[in-house]
mmCIF file of C-alpha atoms in Angstrom:
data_model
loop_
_atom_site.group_PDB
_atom_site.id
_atom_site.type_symbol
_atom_site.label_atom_id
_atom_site.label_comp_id
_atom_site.label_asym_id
_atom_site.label_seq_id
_atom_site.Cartn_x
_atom_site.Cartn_y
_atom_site.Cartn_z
ATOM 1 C CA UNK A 1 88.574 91.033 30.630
ATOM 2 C CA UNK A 2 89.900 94.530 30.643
ATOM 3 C CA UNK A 3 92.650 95.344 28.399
ATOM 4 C CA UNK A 4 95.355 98.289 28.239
ATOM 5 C CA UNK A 5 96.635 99.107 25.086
ATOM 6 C CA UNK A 6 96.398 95.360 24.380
ATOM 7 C CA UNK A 7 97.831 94.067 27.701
ATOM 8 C CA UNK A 8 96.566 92.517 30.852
ATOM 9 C CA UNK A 9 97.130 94.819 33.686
ATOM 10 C CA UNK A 10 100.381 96.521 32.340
ATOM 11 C CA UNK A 11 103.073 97.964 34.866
ATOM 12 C CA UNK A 12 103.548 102.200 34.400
ATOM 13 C CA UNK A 13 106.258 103.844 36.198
ATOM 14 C CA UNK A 14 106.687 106.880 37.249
ATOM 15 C CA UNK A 15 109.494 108.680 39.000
ATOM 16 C CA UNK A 16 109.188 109.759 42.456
ATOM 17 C CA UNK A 17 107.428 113.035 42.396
ATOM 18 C CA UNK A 18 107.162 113.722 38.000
ATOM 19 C CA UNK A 19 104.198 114.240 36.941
ATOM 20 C CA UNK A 20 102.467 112.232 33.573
ATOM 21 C CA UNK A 21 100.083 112.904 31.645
ATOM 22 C CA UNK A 22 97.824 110.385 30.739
ATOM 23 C CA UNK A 23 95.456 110.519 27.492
ATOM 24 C CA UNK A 24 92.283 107.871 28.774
ATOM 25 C CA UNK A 25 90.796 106.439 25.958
ATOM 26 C CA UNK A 26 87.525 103.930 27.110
ATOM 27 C CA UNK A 27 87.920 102.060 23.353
ATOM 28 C CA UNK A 28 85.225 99.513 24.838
ATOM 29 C CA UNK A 29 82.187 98.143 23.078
ATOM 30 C CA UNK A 30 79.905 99.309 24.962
ATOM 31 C CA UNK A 31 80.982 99.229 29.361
ATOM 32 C CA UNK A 32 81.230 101.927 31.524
ATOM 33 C CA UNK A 33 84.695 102.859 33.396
ATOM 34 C CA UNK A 34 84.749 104.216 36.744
ATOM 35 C CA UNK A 35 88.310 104.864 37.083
ATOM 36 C CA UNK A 36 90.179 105.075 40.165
ATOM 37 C CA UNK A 37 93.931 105.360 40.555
ATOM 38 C CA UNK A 38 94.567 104.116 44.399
ATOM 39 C CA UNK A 39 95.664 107.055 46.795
ATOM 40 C CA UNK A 40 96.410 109.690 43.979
ATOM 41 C CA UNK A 41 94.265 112.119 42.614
ATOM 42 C CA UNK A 42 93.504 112.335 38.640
ATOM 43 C CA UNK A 43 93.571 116.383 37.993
ATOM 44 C CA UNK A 44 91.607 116.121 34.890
ATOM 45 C CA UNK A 45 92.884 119.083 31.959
ATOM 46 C CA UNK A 46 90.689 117.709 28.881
ATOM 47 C CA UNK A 47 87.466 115.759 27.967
ATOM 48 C CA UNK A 48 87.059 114.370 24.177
ATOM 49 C CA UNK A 49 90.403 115.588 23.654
ATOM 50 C CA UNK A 50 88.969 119.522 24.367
ATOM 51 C CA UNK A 51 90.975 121.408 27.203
ATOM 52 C CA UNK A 52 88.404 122.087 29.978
ATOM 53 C CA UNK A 53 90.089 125.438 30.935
ATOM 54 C CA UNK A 54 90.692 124.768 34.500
ATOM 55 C CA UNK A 55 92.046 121.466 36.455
ATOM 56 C CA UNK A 56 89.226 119.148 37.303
ATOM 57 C CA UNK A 57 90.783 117.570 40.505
ATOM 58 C CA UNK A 58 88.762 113.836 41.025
ATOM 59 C CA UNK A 59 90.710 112.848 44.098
ATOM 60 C CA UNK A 60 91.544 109.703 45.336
ATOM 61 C CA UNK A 61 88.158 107.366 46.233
ATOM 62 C CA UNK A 62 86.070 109.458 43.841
ATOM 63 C CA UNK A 63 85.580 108.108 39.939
ATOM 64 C CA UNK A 64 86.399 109.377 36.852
ATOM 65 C CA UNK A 65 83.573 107.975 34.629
ATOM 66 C CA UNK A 66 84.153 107.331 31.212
ATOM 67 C CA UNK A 67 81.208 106.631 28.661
ATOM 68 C CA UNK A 68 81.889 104.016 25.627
ATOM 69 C CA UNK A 69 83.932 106.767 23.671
ATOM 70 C CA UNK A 70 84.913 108.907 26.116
ATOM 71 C CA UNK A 71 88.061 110.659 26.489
ATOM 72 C CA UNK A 72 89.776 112.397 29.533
ATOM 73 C CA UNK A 73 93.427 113.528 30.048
ATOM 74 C CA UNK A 74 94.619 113.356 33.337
ATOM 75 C CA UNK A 75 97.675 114.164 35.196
ATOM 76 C CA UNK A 76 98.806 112.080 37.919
ATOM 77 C CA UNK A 77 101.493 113.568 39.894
ATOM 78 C CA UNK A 78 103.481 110.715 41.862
ATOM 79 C CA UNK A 79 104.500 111.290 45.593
ATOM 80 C CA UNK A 80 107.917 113.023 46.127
ATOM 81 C CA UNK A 81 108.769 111.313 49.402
ATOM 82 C CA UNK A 82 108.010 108.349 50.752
ATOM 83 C CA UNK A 83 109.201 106.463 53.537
ATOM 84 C CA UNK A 84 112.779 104.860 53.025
ATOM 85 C CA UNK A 85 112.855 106.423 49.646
ATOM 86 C CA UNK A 86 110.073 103.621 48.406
ATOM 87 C CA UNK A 87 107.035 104.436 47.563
ATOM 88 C CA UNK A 88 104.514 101.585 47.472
ATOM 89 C CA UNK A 89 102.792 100.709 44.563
ATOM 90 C CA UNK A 90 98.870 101.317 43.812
ATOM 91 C CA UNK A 91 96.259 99.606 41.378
ATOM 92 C CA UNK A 92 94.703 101.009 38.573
ATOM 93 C CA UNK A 93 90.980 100.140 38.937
ATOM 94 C CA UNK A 94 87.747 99.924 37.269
ATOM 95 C CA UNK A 95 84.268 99.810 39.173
ATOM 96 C CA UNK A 96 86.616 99.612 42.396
ATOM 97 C CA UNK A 97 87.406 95.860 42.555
ATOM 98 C CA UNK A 98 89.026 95.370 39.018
ATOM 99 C CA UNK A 99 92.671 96.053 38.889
ATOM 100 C CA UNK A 100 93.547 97.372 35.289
ATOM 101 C CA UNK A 101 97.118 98.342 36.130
ATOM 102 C CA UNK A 102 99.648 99.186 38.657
ATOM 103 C CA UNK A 103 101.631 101.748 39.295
ATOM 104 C CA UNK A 104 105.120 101.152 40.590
ATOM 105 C CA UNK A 105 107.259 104.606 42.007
ATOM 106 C CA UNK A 106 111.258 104.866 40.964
ATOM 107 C CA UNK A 107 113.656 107.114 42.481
ATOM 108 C CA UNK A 108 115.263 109.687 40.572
ATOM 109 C CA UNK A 109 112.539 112.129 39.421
ATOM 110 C CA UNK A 110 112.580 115.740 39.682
ATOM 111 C CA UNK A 111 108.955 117.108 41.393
ATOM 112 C CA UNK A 112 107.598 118.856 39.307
ATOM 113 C CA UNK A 113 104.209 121.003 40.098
ATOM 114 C CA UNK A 114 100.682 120.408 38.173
ATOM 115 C CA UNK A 115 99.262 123.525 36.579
ATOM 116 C CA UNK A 116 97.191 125.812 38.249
ATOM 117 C CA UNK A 117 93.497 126.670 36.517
ATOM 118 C CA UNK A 118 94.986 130.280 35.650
ATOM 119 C CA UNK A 119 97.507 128.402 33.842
ATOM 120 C CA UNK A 120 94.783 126.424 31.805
ATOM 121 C CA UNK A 121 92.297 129.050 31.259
ATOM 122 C CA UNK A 122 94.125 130.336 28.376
ATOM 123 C CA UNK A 123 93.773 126.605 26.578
ATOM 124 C CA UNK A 124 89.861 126.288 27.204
ATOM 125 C CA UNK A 125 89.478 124.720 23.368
ATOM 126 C CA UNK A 126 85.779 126.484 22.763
ATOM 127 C CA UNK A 127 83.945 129.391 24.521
ATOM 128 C CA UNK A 128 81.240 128.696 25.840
ATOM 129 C CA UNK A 129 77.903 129.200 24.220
ATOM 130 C CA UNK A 130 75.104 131.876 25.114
ATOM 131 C CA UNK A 131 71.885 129.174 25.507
ATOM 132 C CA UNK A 132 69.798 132.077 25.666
ATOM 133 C CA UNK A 133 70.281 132.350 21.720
ATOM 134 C CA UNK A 134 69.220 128.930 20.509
ATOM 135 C CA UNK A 135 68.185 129.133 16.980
ATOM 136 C CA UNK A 136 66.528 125.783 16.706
ATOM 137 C CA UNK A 137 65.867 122.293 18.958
ATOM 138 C CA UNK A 138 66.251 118.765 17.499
ATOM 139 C CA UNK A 139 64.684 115.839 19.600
ATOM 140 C CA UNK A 140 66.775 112.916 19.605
ATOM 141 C CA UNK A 141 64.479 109.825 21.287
ATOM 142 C CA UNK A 142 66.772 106.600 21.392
ATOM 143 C CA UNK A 143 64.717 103.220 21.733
ATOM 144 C CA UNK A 144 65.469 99.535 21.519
ATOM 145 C CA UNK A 145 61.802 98.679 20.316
ATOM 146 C CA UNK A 146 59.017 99.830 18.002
ATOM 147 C CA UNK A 147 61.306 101.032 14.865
ATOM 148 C CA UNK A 148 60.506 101.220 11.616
ATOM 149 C CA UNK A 149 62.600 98.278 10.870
ATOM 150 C CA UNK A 150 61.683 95.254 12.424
ATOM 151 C CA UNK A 151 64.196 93.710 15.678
ATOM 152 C CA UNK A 152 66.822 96.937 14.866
ATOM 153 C CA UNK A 153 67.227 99.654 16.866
ATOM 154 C CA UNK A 154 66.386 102.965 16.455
ATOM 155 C CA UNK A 155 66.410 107.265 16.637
ATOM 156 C CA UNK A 156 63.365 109.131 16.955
ATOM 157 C CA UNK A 157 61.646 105.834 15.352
ATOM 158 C CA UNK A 158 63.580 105.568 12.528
ATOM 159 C CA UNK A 159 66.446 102.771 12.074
ATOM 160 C CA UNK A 160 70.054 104.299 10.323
ATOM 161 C CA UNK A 161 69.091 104.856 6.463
ATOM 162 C CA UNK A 162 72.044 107.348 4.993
ATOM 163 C CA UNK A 163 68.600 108.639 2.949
ATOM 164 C CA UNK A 164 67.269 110.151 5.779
ATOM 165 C CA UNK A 165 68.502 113.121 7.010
ATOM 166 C CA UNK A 166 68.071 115.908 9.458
ATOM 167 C CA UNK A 167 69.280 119.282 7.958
ATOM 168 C CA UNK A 168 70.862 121.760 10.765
ATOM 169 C CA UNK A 169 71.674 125.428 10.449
ATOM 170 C CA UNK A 170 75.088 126.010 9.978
ATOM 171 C CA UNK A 171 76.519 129.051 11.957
ATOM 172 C CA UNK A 172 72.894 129.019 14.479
ATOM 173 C CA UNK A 173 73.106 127.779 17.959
ATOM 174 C CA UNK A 174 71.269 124.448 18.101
ATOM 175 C CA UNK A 175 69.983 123.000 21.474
ATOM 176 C CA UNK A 176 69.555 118.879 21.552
ATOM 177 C CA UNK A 177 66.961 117.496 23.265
ATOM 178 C CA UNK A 178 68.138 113.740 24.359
ATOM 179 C CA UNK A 179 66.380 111.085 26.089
ATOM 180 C CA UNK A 180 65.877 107.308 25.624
ATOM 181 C CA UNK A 181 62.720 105.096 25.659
ATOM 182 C CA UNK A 182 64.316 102.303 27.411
ATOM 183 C CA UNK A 183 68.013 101.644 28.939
ATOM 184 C CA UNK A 184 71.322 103.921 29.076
ATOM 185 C CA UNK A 185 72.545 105.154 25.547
ATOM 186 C CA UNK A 186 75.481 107.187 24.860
ATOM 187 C CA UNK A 187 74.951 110.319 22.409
ATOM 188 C CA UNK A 188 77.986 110.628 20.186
ATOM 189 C CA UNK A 189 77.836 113.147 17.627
ATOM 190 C CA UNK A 190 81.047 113.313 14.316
ATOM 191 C CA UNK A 191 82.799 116.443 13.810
ATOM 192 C CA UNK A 192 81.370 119.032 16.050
ATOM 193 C CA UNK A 193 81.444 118.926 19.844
ATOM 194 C CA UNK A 194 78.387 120.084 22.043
ATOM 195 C CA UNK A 195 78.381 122.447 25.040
ATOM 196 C CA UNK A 196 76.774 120.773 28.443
ATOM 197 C CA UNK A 197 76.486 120.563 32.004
ATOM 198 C CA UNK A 198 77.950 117.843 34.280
ATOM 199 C CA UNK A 199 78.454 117.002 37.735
ATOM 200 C CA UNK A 200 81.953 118.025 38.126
ATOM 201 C CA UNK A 201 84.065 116.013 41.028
ATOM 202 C CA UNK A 202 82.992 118.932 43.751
ATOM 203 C CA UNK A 203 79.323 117.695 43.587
ATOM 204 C CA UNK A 204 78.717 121.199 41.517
ATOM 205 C CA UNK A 205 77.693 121.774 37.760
ATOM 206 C CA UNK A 206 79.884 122.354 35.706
ATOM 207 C CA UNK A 207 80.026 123.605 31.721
ATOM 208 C CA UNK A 208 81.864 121.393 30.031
ATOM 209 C CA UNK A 209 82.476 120.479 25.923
ATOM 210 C CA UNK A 210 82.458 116.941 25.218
ATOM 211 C CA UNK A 211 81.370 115.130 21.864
ATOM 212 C CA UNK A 212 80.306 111.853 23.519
ATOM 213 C CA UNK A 213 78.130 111.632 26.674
ATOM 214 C CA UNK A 214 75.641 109.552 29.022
ATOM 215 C CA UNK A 215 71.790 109.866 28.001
ATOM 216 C CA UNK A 216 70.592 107.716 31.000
ATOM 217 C CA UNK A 217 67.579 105.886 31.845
ATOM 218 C CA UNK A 218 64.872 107.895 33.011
ATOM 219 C CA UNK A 219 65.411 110.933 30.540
ATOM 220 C CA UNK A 220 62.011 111.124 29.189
ATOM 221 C CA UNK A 221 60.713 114.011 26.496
ATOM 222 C CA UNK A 222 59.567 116.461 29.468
ATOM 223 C CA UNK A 223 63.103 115.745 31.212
ATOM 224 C CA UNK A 224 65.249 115.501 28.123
ATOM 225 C CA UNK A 225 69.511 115.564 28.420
ATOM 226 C CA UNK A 226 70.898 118.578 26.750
ATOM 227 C CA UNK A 227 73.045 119.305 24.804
ATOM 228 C CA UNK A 228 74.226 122.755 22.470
ATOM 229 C CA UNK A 229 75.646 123.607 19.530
ATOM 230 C CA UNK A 230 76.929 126.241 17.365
ATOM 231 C CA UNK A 231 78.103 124.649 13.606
ATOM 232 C CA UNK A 232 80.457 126.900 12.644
ATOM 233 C CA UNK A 233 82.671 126.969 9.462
ATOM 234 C CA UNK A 234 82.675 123.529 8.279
ATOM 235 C CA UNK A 235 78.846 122.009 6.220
ATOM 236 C CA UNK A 236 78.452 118.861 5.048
ATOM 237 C CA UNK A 237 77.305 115.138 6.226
ATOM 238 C CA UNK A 238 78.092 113.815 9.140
ATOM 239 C CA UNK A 239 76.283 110.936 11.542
ATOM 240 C CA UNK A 240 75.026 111.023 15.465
ATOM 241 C CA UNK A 241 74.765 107.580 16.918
ATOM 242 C CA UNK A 242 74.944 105.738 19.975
ATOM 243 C CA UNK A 243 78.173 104.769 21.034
ATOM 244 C CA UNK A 244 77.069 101.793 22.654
ATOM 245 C CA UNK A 245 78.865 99.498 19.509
ATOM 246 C CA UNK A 246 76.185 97.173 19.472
ATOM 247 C CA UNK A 247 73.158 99.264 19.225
ATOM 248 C CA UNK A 248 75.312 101.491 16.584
ATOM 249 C CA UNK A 249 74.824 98.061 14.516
ATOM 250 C CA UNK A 250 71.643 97.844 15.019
ATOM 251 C CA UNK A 251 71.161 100.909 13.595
ATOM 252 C CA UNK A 252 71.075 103.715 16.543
ATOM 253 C CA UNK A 253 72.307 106.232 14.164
ATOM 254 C CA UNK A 254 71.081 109.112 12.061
ATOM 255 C CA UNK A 255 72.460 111.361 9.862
ATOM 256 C CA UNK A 256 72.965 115.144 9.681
ATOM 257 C CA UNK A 257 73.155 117.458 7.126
ATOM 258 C CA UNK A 258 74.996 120.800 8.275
ATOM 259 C CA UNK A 259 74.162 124.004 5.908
ATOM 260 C CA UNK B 1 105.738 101.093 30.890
ATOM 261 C CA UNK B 2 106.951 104.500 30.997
ATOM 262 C CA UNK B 3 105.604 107.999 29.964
ATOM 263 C CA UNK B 4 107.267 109.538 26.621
ATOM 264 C CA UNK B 5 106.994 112.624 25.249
ATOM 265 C CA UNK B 6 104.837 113.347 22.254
ATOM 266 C CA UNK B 7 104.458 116.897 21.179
ATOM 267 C CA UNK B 8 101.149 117.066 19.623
ATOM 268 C CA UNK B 9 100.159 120.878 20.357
ATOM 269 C CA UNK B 10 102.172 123.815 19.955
ATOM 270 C CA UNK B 11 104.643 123.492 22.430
ATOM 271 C CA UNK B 12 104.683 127.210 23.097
ATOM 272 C CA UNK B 13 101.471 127.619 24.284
ATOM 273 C CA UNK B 14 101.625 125.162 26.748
ATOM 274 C CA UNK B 15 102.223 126.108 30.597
ATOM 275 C CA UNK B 16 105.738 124.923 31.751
ATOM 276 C CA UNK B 17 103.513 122.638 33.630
ATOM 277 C CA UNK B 18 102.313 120.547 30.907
ATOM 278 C CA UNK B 19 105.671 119.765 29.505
ATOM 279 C CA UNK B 20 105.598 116.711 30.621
ATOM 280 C CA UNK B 21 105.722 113.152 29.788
ATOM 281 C CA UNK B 22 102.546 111.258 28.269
ATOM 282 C CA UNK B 23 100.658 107.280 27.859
ATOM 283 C CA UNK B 24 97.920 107.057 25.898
ATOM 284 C CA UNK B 25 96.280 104.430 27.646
ATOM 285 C CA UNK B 26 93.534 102.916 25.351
ATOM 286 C CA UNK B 27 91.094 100.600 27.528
ATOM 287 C CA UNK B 28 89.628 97.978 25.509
ATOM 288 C CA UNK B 29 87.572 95.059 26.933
ATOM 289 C CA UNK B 30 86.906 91.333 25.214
ATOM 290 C CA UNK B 31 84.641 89.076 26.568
ATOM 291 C CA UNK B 32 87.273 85.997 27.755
ATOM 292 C CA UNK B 33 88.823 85.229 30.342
ATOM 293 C CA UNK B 34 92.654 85.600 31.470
ATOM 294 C CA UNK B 35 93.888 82.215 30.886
ATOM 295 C CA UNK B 36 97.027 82.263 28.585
ATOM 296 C CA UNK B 37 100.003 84.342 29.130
ATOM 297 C CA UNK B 38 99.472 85.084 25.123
ATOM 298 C CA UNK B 39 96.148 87.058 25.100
ATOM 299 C CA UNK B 40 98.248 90.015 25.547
ATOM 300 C CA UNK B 41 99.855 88.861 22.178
ATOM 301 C CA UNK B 42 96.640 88.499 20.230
ATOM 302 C CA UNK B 43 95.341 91.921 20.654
ATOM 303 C CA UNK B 44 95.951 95.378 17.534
ATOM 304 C CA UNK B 45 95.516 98.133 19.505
ATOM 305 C CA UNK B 46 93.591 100.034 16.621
ATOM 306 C CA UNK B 47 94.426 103.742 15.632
ATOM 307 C CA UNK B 48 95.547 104.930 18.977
ATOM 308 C CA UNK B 49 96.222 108.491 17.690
ATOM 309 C CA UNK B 50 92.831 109.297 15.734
ATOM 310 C CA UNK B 51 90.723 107.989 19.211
ATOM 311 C CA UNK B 52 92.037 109.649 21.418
ATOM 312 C CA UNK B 53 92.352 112.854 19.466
ATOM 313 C CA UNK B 54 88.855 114.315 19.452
ATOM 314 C CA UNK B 55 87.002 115.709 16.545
ATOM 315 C CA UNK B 56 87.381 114.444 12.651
ATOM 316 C CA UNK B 57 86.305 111.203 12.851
ATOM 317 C CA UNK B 58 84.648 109.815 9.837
ATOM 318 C CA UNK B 59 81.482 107.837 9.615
ATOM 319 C CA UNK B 60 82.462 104.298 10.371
ATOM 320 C CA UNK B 61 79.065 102.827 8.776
#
């Protein structure tokens, strides 16, 4: 069962034409969300809580997909006129057939207009990284089977020991290579954010920060998922794991060592 | 529910267009089934603010 902030598909209103901005948190063990929000459009401003710099529009019959982890922020603008003054409601859903929440539509609001990607450029949270100057390349192989400890699970061979660590260069670009032996994992990395490409919702690719993301099944060493890096400012100890909960317990983590 | 306003960047550097209500809407999953009208009672919502906030999250394990 999916919950929303604790409650089984919860009621939002909005007024006729106002536009919200909702902060999407998937806080799930370990499924992914393929949100849709009925006839309306989610213009998408931020992923992992980092302003993307434009509007991402994902309109309506195309998912927003949300790892374990993941966060977006989306506005949703409400329709300013409807028929009789009433604007039916819509659903909420996940994977297209689960309802999640509905959306009822009051009169009174004042229409307001979404931003325009001039507007946002300005609040793009990181510049984007020059690839061409990677310093150094980590592998990051994530398997269910054939650790070093016995039935746990497992990066680059090794189950989580806080003893063993990978040192990074602090203030170098860093590429990450990514792949997984087995089934989907989900690269989640503490502190600092990586530079990568998605598919954005026009079918293009598209630069994007995140700090959590899909490495999918059928990433292999020769056709790794990447990821980049520049650790700037802040050294010290800090963990990358897979934010599949589960396989986080079973020790999909390693730790870092930024200096 | 409806939309509040929580000013958590600097208000000044927003567009006009982003002054605008918010939800954080945190979507959890448990492995039951609907069958009570209390489930909805049962469930801590568990630092809202510090998940869906981005970077400084501590090591958990």
């Amino acid at each position: 069962m999916t919950l929303i902030n604790g409650q089984v598909t919860p009621k939002i209103t909005l007024h006729q034409g106002e536009v919200l901005r909702w902060r999407l948190v998937n806080a799930t063990p370990f499924r992914t969300l393929n949100l849709k929000l009925g006839t309306l459009a989610l213009n998408e401003i931020a992923v992992d809580g980092m302003y993307l710099g434009t509007v991402d529009i994902w309109p309506a019959g195309k998912a927003l997909t949300l790892q374990p982890g993941n966060r977006s922020d989306v506005l949703v603008q409400a329709p300013a006129n409807c028929s009789n003054n009433q604007c039916p409601p819509i659903n909420l859903t996940n994977n297209d057939n689960e309802v999640i929440a509905t959306v009822e539509f009051v009169a009174g609001g004042n229409p307001m207009p979404l931003p325009t990607s001039a507007e946002m450029a300005p609040l793009k949270t990181w510049n984007n990284i020059d690839t061409s100057l990677v310093y150094t390349s980590e592998p990051a192989q994530f398997q269910e089977e054939n650790c070093n400890v016995q039935d746990d699970m497992c990066i680059n061979g090794i189950t989580f020991n806080a003893d063993t660590v990978t040192k990074l260069p602090l203030n170098k670009t860093q590429l990450w290579n990514l792949w997984t032996l087995d089934k989907d994992h989900v690269f989640h990395i503490h502190v600092n954010p990586f530079q990568t490409v998605r598919t954005g919702p026009d079918g293009g690719q598209e630069t994007v920060w995140m700090d959590t993301m899909l490495v999918p099944k059928g990433s292999t060493q020769d056709k790794p998922v990447q990821a980049w890096t520049t650790y700037e400012n802040i050294p010290g100890k800090a963990v990358f794991h897979c934010h599949i909960l589960p396989h986080e317990d079973d020790g999909m983590m390693h730790a870092i060592q930024i200096e | 529910m409806e939309g509040t306003l929580i000013v958590d960047d600097d208000p000044a550097q927003l567009p006009d267009a982003l002054k605008v209500k918010e939800n954080i809407l945190v979507v959890q999953y448990v492995p039951i089934q609907a069958t009570t009208s209390t489930v909805d009672e049962k469930i801590t919502v568990p630092s809202i603010r510090s998940a869906a906030s981005g970077n400084g999250k501590t090591a958990n394990r």
